[in-house]
Coordinates of C-alpha atoms in Angstrom, one line a residue:
X189 CA 20.9 -75.5 8.7
X190 CA 19.8 -77.2 5.4
X191 CA 17.6 -76.8 2.5
X192 CA 15.3 -79.7 3.3
X193 CA 14.9 -78.0 7.1
X194 CA 14.1 -74.9 5.0
X195 CA 11.7 -77.0 2.5
X196 CA 9.5 -78.8 5.9
X197 CA 8.4 -74.7 6.4
X198 CA 7.0 -74.5 2.8
X199 CA 9.6 -72.4 1.4
X200 CA 9.9 -73.1 -2.4
X201 CA 12.0 -72.2 -5.5
X202 CA 14.3 -69.2 -4.6
X203 CA 13.0 -68.4 -1.7
X204 CA 15.0 -71.4 -0.3
X205 CA 18.4 -69.9 -1.4
X206 CA 17.5 -66.8 0.3
X207 CA 16.2 -68.5 3.3
X208 CA 19.4 -70.3 3.6
X209 CA 21.6 -67.0 2.8
X210 CA 20.3 -65.4 6.1
X211 CA 19.7 -68.1 8.1
X212 CA 23.7 -68.7 7.5
X213 CA 24.2 -64.6 8.8
X214 CA 22.4 -65.3 11.6
X215 CA 24.4 -68.3 12.9
X216 CA 27.4 -66.3 12.9
X217 CA 25.4 -63.7 14.8
X218 CA 25.7 -66.9 17.4
X219 CA 21.4 -67.4 17.2
X220 CA 20.8 -70.9 17.6
X221 CA 19.1 -73.6 14.9
X222 CA 15.4 -73.2 16.8
X223 CA 15.5 -70.2 17.0
X224 CA 16.6 -69.0 13.2
X225 CA 14.0 -71.7 12.0
X226 CA 11.4 -69.4 14.7
X227 CA 12.2 -66.5 12.7
X228 CA 12.0 -67.5 9.3
X229 CA 8.6 -69.2 10.3
X230 CA 7.8 -65.5 11.3
X231 CA 9.1 -63.5 8.1
X232 CA 7.4 -66.2 6.3
X233 CA 4.0 -65.7 7.8
X234 CA 4.0 -62.3 7.4
X235 CA 6.5 -60.9 5.0
X236 CA 5.2 -57.2 4.6
X237 CA 6.7 -56.8 7.8
X238 CA 10.8 -57.4 6.6
X239 CA 10.1 -55.3 3.4
X240 CA 12.2 -52.2 4.5
X241 CA 16.0 -54.0 5.1
X242 CA 17.5 -55.9 7.6
X243 CA 19.1 -59.9 6.7
X244 CA 15.5 -60.8 5.3
X245 CA 14.1 -58.0 3.3
X246 CA 15.2 -59.8 -0.1
X247 CA 13.6 -63.2 1.5
X248 CA 10.7 -61.0 2.3
X249 CA 10.3 -59.4 -0.3
X250 CA 10.5 -63.0 -2.8
X251 CA 7.8 -64.7 -0.2
X252 CA 5.5 -61.7 -0.6
X253 CA 5.8 -61.7 -5.0
X254 CA 5.4 -65.3 -4.3
X255 CA 2.0 -64.5 -2.3
X256 CA 1.1 -62.2 -5.1
X257 CA 1.4 -64.5 -7.8
X258 CA -0.5 -66.9 -6.0
X259 CA -3.5 -64.4 -5.6
X260 CA -3.5 -63.2 -8.8
X261 CA -4.1 -67.0 -9.1
X262 CA -7.3 -67.5 -7.1
X263 CA -8.2 -64.3 -8.2
X264 CA -9.7 -65.5 -11.9
X265 CA -13.4 -64.7 -11.4
X266 CA -14.6 -62.1 -13.9
X267 CA -16.1 -58.9 -13.3
X268 CA -19.8 -59.3 -13.7
X269 CA -20.1 -55.9 -16.2
X270 CA -17.6 -55.9 -18.5
X271 CA -15.4 -51.4 -18.1
X272 CA -16.6 -49.1 -20.9
X273 CA -14.4 -49.4 -23.7
X274 CA -14.5 -46.9 -26.5
X275 CA -15.2 -48.5 -30.0
X276 CA -14.4 -47.5 -33.7
X277 CA -16.3 -48.3 -37.1
X278 CA -19.0 -49.9 -34.5
X279 CA -21.1 -50.1 -38.1
X280 CA -18.5 -52.2 -39.4
X281 CA -18.0 -54.5 -36.7
X282 CA -19.9 -57.5 -36.6
X283 CA -21.9 -58.5 -32.7
X284 CA -19.6 -61.9 -32.3
X285 CA -16.2 -59.2 -31.5
X286 CA -18.2 -57.2 -29.2
X287 CA -18.7 -60.3 -27.4
X288 CA -15.2 -61.3 -27.2
X289 CA -14.3 -57.6 -26.0
X290 CA -16.8 -58.0 -23.0
X291 CA -15.4 -60.5 -22.2
X292 CA -11.6 -59.6 -22.2
X293 CA -13.1 -56.2 -20.5
X294 CA -14.5 -58.6 -17.6
X295 CA -11.0 -59.6 -17.2
X296 CA -10.0 -59.1 -13.6
X297 CA -5.9 -57.6 -14.6
X298 CA -7.8 -55.5 -17.1
X299 CA -8.2 -51.9 -17.0
X300 CA -8.7 -50.8 -20.4
X301 CA -9.4 -51.5 -24.2
X302 CA -10.6 -50.5 -27.1
X303 CA -11.3 -51.9 -30.6
X304 CA -10.5 -50.5 -33.8
X305 CA -13.1 -50.9 -36.7
X306 CA -11.2 -53.3 -39.2
X307 CA -11.9 -56.3 -35.7
X308 CA -13.4 -59.4 -36.6
X309 CA -13.8 -62.7 -33.9
X310 CA -10.3 -64.5 -33.2
X311 CA -9.1 -67.2 -30.5
X312 CA -9.5 -65.3 -27.6
X313 CA -9.2 -61.5 -27.6
X314 CA -11.0 -60.3 -31.4
X315 CA -8.6 -59.4 -34.0
X316 CA -8.7 -55.4 -33.9
X317 CA -8.5 -55.8 -29.9
X318 CA -6.7 -53.6 -27.3
X319 CA -6.6 -54.8 -24.1
X320 CA -4.3 -52.8 -21.2
X321 CA -3.8 -55.2 -18.4
X322 CA -2.2 -54.3 -15.0
X323 CA 1.3 -56.9 -14.6
X324 CA -0.3 -60.2 -16.2
X325 CA 0.0 -60.7 -20.6
X326 CA -2.4 -62.7 -21.9
X327 CA -0.6 -65.2 -24.5
X328 CA -3.7 -65.4 -27.0
X329 CA -3.7 -61.3 -26.2
X330 CA -1.5 -61.0 -28.6
X331 CA -2.1 -64.1 -31.0
X332 CA -0.3 -66.9 -32.6
X333 CA 1.8 -65.3 -34.9
X334 CA 3.6 -63.4 -32.9
X335 CA 5.2 -60.6 -34.2
X336 CA 3.1 -60.9 -37.5
X337 CA 3.9 -57.8 -38.8
X338 CA 4.3 -54.9 -42.3
X339 CA 7.1 -54.1 -44.5
X340 CA 7.5 -51.3 -46.6
X341 CA 10.6 -50.9 -48.8
X342 CA 10.4 -47.5 -51.2
X343 CA 12.9 -48.4 -54.0
X344 CA 14.7 -45.1 -56.1
X345 CA 12.7 -47.0 -59.0
X346 CA 9.7 -45.5 -61.3
X347 CA 6.9 -48.2 -61.1
X348 CA 7.2 -48.9 -64.8
X349 CA 10.6 -50.1 -64.7
X350 CA 9.8 -53.0 -63.9
X351 CA 7.5 -55.2 -65.4
X352 CA 4.8 -57.5 -64.0
X353 CA 6.5 -60.5 -66.0
X354 CA 10.1 -59.7 -64.4
X355 CA 7.9 -58.9 -60.9
X356 CA 6.6 -62.5 -60.8
X357 CA 9.9 -63.9 -61.8
X358 CA 11.6 -62.1 -59.0
X359 CA 8.6 -63.0 -56.5
X360 CA 8.9 -66.9 -57.1
X361 CA 12.6 -66.5 -57.1
X362 CA 13.0 -65.0 -53.7
X363 CA 9.1 -65.8 -51.9
X364 CA 8.6 -68.8 -49.7
X365 CA 4.9 -69.2 -48.5
X366 CA 2.8 -71.6 -46.4
X367 CA 2.8 -74.2 -43.4
X368 CA 6.5 -75.5 -42.8
X369 CA 7.8 -74.4 -46.2
X370 CA 11.7 -72.8 -46.0
X371 CA 14.4 -72.4 -48.6
X372 CA 16.8 -74.4 -49.8
X373 CA 19.8 -74.8 -47.6
X374 CA 22.5 -73.0 -49.5
X375 CA 19.5 -69.9 -50.8
X376 CA 18.4 -69.6 -46.5
X377 CA 20.4 -66.7 -45.3
X378 CA 21.1 -65.6 -42.0
X379 CA 20.3 -63.0 -39.9
X380 CA 21.7 -61.8 -36.3
X381 CA 18.7 -62.7 -34.5
X382 CA 19.8 -66.3 -34.1
X383 CA 22.8 -66.2 -33.0
X384 CA 21.0 -64.1 -30.1
X385 CA 22.2 -65.4 -26.2
X386 CA 17.9 -65.4 -25.8
X387 CA 17.2 -68.8 -27.6
X388 CA 20.1 -70.5 -24.6
X389 CA 17.8 -68.9 -22.0
X390 CA 14.8 -72.4 -22.0
X391 CA 14.7 -75.3 -23.4
X392 CA 11.4 -74.5 -25.3
X393 CA 13.4 -72.4 -27.3
X394 CA 17.0 -74.3 -27.5
X395 CA 14.2 -77.1 -29.0
X396 CA 12.4 -74.3 -31.5
X397 CA 16.0 -72.5 -32.8
X398 CA 15.9 -75.0 -35.5
X399 CA 12.9 -74.5 -36.7
X400 CA 13.3 -71.3 -36.7
X401 CA 17.1 -71.1 -38.5
X402 CA 15.1 -73.3 -41.7
X403 CA 12.1 -71.2 -42.2
X404 CA 13.5 -67.5 -42.0
X405 CA 13.6 -65.2 -44.6
X406 CA 9.6 -67.1 -45.8
X407 CA 6.0 -65.9 -45.2
X408 CA 3.1 -68.5 -44.2
X409 CA -0.4 -69.2 -45.4
X410 CA -3.3 -67.2 -44.8
X411 CA -2.8 -63.3 -45.6
X412 CA 0.7 -63.5 -45.5
X413 CA 1.6 -62.4 -49.3
X414 CA 5.1 -59.7 -50.6
X415 CA 4.1 -57.6 -53.8
X416 CA 5.5 -55.3 -56.1
X417 CA 3.1 -52.4 -56.2
X418 CA 3.6 -48.4 -56.3
X419 CA 3.5 -45.5 -54.3
X420 CA 2.1 -42.5 -54.3
X421 CA 3.5 -39.2 -52.3
X422 CA 1.5 -36.7 -52.8
X423 CA 3.8 -34.3 -50.6
X424 CA 7.6 -34.6 -49.7
X425 CA 8.0 -36.6 -46.5
X426 CA 9.3 -40.7 -45.5
X427 CA 12.8 -38.3 -46.2
X428 CA 11.1 -38.5 -50.1
X429 CA 9.8 -35.7 -52.5
X430 CA 6.8 -36.3 -53.3
X431 CA 5.9 -38.3 -56.7
X432 CA 5.5 -42.5 -58.0
X433 CA 8.0 -45.4 -56.5
X434 CA 8.6 -48.7 -57.2
X435 CA 7.8 -49.8 -52.9
X436 CA 7.9 -53.5 -52.3
X437 CA 4.8 -54.3 -49.1
X438 CA 4.7 -57.5 -47.2
X439 CA 3.5 -58.8 -44.6
X440 CA 4.9 -62.0 -42.9
X441 CA 5.5 -62.7 -38.9
X442 CA 7.4 -65.5 -36.7
X443 CA 6.7 -68.8 -38.8
X444 CA 6.0 -71.8 -37.1
X445 CA 8.3 -71.0 -33.8
X446 CA 5.9 -68.2 -32.8
X447 CA 2.8 -70.4 -32.7
X448 CA 4.6 -73.2 -30.6
X449 CA 5.7 -70.2 -28.3
X450 CA 2.1 -68.9 -28.6
X451 CA 0.6 -73.0 -27.5
X452 CA 3.0 -73.7 -24.9
X453 CA 2.7 -70.6 -23.1
X454 CA -1.7 -70.6 -23.3
X455 CA -1.5 -73.9 -21.9
X456 CA 0.5 -72.9 -18.7
X457 CA -1.2 -70.0 -18.3
X458 CA -5.1 -72.3 -18.7
X459 CA -3.5 -74.6 -16.1
X460 CA -3.2 -71.3 -13.7
X461 CA -6.3 -71.0 -14.0
X462 CA -8.6 -74.2 -13.6
X463 CA -11.8 -71.8 -12.6
X464 CA -11.7 -69.8 -15.4
X465 CA -15.0 -68.3 -16.6
X466 CA -15.1 -71.3 -19.6
X467 CA -15.8 -67.6 -21.7
X468 CA -12.7 -66.6 -21.5
X469 CA -10.5 -70.2 -21.1
X470 CA -9.1 -68.2 -24.0
X471 CA -7.5 -65.5 -22.2
X472 CA -6.0 -67.5 -19.6
X473 CA -3.3 -64.6 -18.2
X474 CA 0.8 -65.2 -16.9
X475 CA 1.4 -63.0 -14.2
X476 CA 4.5 -61.2 -15.2
X477 CA 6.1 -61.2 -12.0
X478 CA 5.9 -65.6 -12.3
X479 CA 8.8 -67.7 -13.8
X480 CA 6.5 -68.3 -16.3
X481 CA 5.2 -64.8 -17.4
X482 CA 8.9 -63.8 -17.8
X483 CA 9.8 -67.1 -19.8
X484 CA 6.7 -65.8 -21.6
X485 CA 7.8 -62.0 -22.4
X486 CA 11.7 -63.4 -22.9
X487 CA 9.6 -66.0 -25.8
X488 CA 6.7 -63.8 -27.4
X489 CA 9.9 -60.8 -28.0
X490 CA 12.2 -63.2 -29.2
X491 CA 9.5 -64.0 -32.0
X492 CA 8.7 -60.5 -32.5
X493 CA 12.5 -59.8 -33.4
X494 CA 12.2 -63.1 -35.3
X495 CA 9.2 -62.0 -37.4
X496 CA 11.0 -58.5 -37.8
X497 CA 13.9 -60.5 -39.3
X498 CA 12.0 -62.1 -42.1
X499 CA 11.3 -59.0 -43.8
X500 CA 14.5 -57.9 -43.3
X501 CA 15.9 -61.2 -45.6
X502 CA 12.2 -60.6 -47.5
X503 CA 13.2 -57.5 -48.7
X504 CA 17.4 -57.4 -48.7
X505 CA 16.6 -60.1 -52.2
X506 CA 14.9 -58.3 -53.6
X507 CA 16.3 -54.8 -53.7
X508 CA 19.9 -57.0 -54.3
X509 CA 18.3 -58.3 -57.4
X510 CA 17.4 -55.2 -58.4
X511 CA 20.6 -54.1 -58.2
X512 CA 19.4 -51.1 -55.4
X513 CA 19.3 -49.6 -51.5
X514 CA 16.0 -48.8 -50.6
X515 CA 15.3 -45.0 -50.3
X516 CA 13.3 -45.4 -47.6
X517 CA 11.8 -48.0 -44.9
X518 CA 8.5 -48.5 -42.7
X519 CA 7.9 -51.2 -40.7
X520 CA 5.3 -52.5 -38.0
X521 CA 4.5 -54.9 -35.8
X522 CA 0.4 -55.8 -35.1
X523 CA 0.6 -58.8 -33.0
X524 CA 3.0 -58.2 -29.5
X525 CA 2.4 -57.2 -26.3
X526 CA 4.4 -53.8 -25.0
X527 CA 4.9 -52.2 -21.7
X528 CA 3.1 -48.6 -21.8
X529 CA 2.1 -45.8 -19.3
X530 CA -1.6 -45.5 -19.6
X531 CA -2.7 -42.8 -18.0
X532 CA -0.7 -42.8 -14.3
X533 CA -0.1 -46.5 -14.9
X534 CA 2.8 -48.8 -15.9
X535 CA 0.5 -51.4 -18.2
X536 CA 0.5 -54.2 -20.4
X537 CA -0.9 -53.1 -23.6
X538 CA -1.7 -56.1 -26.3
X539 CA -2.2 -55.4 -29.4
X540 CA -3.9 -57.8 -31.7
X541 CA -4.2 -57.7 -35.0
X542 CA -4.0 -53.8 -34.3
X543 CA -0.8 -51.2 -35.2
X544 CA 0.7 -48.9 -32.6
X545 CA -0.5 -45.2 -33.3
X546 CA 1.5 -43.4 -31.0
X547 CA 1.9 -39.3 -31.7
X548 CA 4.0 -39.2 -35.4
X549 CA 4.9 -43.1 -35.2
X550 CA 4.8 -44.1 -38.9
X551 CA 3.0 -47.8 -39.6
X552 CA 0.8 -49.5 -42.5
X553 CA -2.7 -50.6 -43.0
X554 CA -3.5 -52.8 -46.0
X555 CA -6.4 -53.6 -48.1
X556 CA -6.4 -56.9 -49.5
X557 CA -4.5 -58.4 -52.8
X558 CA -6.4 -55.9 -55.2
X559 CA -7.0 -53.2 -53.4
X560 CA -4.6 -50.4 -52.0
X561 CA -2.5 -50.3 -48.5
X562 CA -1.9 -46.6 -46.9
X563 CA 1.7 -45.4 -45.0
X564 CA 0.0 -43.8 -41.8
X565 CA 1.4 -41.7 -38.7
X566 CA -0.8 -41.8 -35.7
X567 CA -2.5 -38.7 -34.4
X568 CA -1.4 -40.8 -30.2
X569 CA -5.4 -40.9 -29.4
X570 CA -5.6 -42.1 -25.5
X571 CA -9.0 -43.6 -25.5
X572 CA -7.3 -46.3 -28.7
X573 CA -4.4 -46.5 -26.3
X574 CA -2.5 -44.9 -29.0
X575 CA -3.4 -47.9 -31.6
X576 CA -4.9 -47.8 -34.9
X577 CA -6.3 -51.0 -37.5
X578 CA -3.7 -53.1 -38.6
X579 CA -5.4 -53.8 -42.4
X580 CA -9.1 -54.1 -43.7
X581 CA -10.8 -56.7 -41.2
X582 CA -12.7 -59.7 -42.6
X583 CA -16.3 -59.1 -43.7
X584 CA -16.3 -62.7 -44.5
X585 CA -14.7 -65.8 -43.1
X586 CA -12.6 -67.7 -44.4
X587 CA -14.9 -71.0 -45.4
X588 CA -17.6 -68.2 -46.1
X589 CA -15.7 -67.3 -48.8
X590 CA -14.5 -70.0 -50.3
X591 CA -18.3 -71.4 -50.0
X592 CA -20.1 -68.5 -51.0
X593 CA -17.1 -66.6 -53.5
X594 CA -17.0 -67.1 -57.6
X595 CA -13.3 -67.4 -59.0
X596 CA -14.7 -65.5 -62.1
X597 CA -15.9 -62.6 -59.9
X598 CA -12.6 -62.5 -57.7
X599 CA -10.4 -63.1 -61.3
X600 CA -13.0 -59.7 -62.6
X601 CA -11.7 -57.8 -60.0
X602 CA -7.8 -58.6 -60.2
X603 CA -8.5 -57.6 -64.0
X604 CA -10.3 -54.1 -63.6
X605 CA -7.3 -53.2 -60.8
X606 CA -4.6 -54.3 -63.4
X607 CA -3.2 -57.3 -60.2
X608 CA -1.2 -59.8 -61.5
X609 CA -1.8 -62.6 -59.1
X610 CA 0.6 -65.3 -57.8
X611 CA -0.9 -68.1 -55.5
X612 CA -4.1 -66.9 -53.4
X613 CA -7.5 -68.4 -52.5
X614 CA -10.9 -67.4 -52.9
X615 CA -10.6 -67.8 -48.9
X616 CA -8.6 -64.6 -49.4
X617 CA -10.9 -62.4 -52.4
X618 CA -10.6 -58.9 -52.1
X619 CA -14.5 -59.2 -51.0
X620 CA -13.5 -61.4 -48.2
X621 CA -12.5 -58.1 -46.6
X622 CA -14.0 -54.9 -45.5
X623 CA -13.5 -52.3 -48.1
X624 CA -9.7 -49.9 -46.8
X625 CA -11.7 -47.0 -47.3
X626 CA -14.3 -47.5 -44.7
X627 CA -12.4 -48.6 -42.2
X628 CA -9.1 -46.2 -43.2
X629 CA -12.6 -43.9 -42.7
X630 CA -13.6 -44.7 -39.3
X631 CA -10.8 -43.9 -38.0
X632 CA -9.3 -40.0 -38.6
X633 CA -8.9 -39.7 -34.7
X634 CA -6.0 -42.4 -35.0
X635 CA -4.1 -41.7 -38.0
X636 CA -2.9 -39.3 -40.7
X637 CA -2.7 -40.7 -44.3
X638 CA 0.9 -40.1 -45.6
X639 CA 0.9 -42.2 -49.5
X640 CA -1.0 -44.6 -50.9
X641 CA 0.2 -48.0 -52.0
X642 CA -1.2 -49.8 -54.9
X643 CA -0.2 -53.7 -55.9
X644 CA 0.7 -54.8 -59.3
X645 CA 1.8 -58.5 -58.8
X646 CA 1.0 -59.9 -55.2
X647 CA 2.3 -63.6 -53.8
X648 CA 0.4 -65.3 -51.2
X649 CA 0.3 -69.1 -50.3
X650 CA -1.9 -71.6 -52.1
X651 CA -6.0 -71.1 -50.2
X652 CA -8.6 -73.4 -49.7
X653 CA -8.8 -73.1 -54.5
X654 CA -6.7 -71.4 -56.0
X655 CA -7.8 -67.4 -57.4

């Protein structure tokens, strides 16, 4: 018995090896080649009958898994109507985001969902969308900037101990922004995430490791930022006494590495579902029990750890430059998928621009370059799949902001609030965002506010037009 004979029966990949192993056992038991081939065809025709045990159990399990994966690829028809889902802050959400969420709730793999009050139109799943699926992961349900996240470091310093000019110099020296940017090699730094074995697990990851190493400790364009400001803690919490502290707040993701992972696996997902309704094209999914699904899950989680490593280096550099050790730290990721128990089922919960908010879980919800951000504690609301907003959310697209907002009005807004801005574009102006106070008011049953962060010196990438 050899692999060619097994392949002729129609066995694929891992099943061929398992079939050969079982055939050897049956051959040693005295069966002829013809008898073994007949048995293998019987297992192939009805693997469920062989799952309970015996020499063909492993083969049957693999065939059953492959059959389920093929069925998932075929079952790409959308539900005729969306599953019901809850919406927070409906009066703040544009119709396009609701339309996108409706399509996501029609996917055959969808089981539950929710829309946060900062929601606005994205690619595939709207920004601010929370989607629970069964047995499958959606690359664009996670997003292009995999692992995009927030980090706050509370420093044991009085806010007045650092002047705006000093803060500006520190940010210029110790942060970098923009597509493709990196630190000089001698200043780049290192992190344990770059030495994980996972990079060698896939050709794609091996190919991208160099880019990831080059861009470690930097931030992208758009709404990514690093800023000094004042943390106001009204009562003792976070292991700190009530009071005001100097703090650093950053928003960063997985850089070019995460974007290439997202696009690569989205193409694979779309190839698996060629007949998927065009409205759901960017919501193509990967079965988690498939090779593609497992590869994406591995790459996604690596990108999430890499994004957190960028924060590690940013905050470590700034704290070291100030000669202090942070007194407290809070962080959260808002572009990932998590395995989560929902009711009686184990599901995959995608949070694309949404913050995990399990009961007691700390998180961060920023406003804009000149509006406050907040440290929050989750309330574990089941209807929201234990989630909250990830920020204020855009009320104006980038092009609309660049074309309609006046530079003098944005500068006046910054001056009124005493904010020094390095970089930043009209497309990221505070007026392009919803009022963070309104967004928080719509989710009082999702999170409680612990502390307020007021930005003072902000660095961002240069946008479509400098502010």
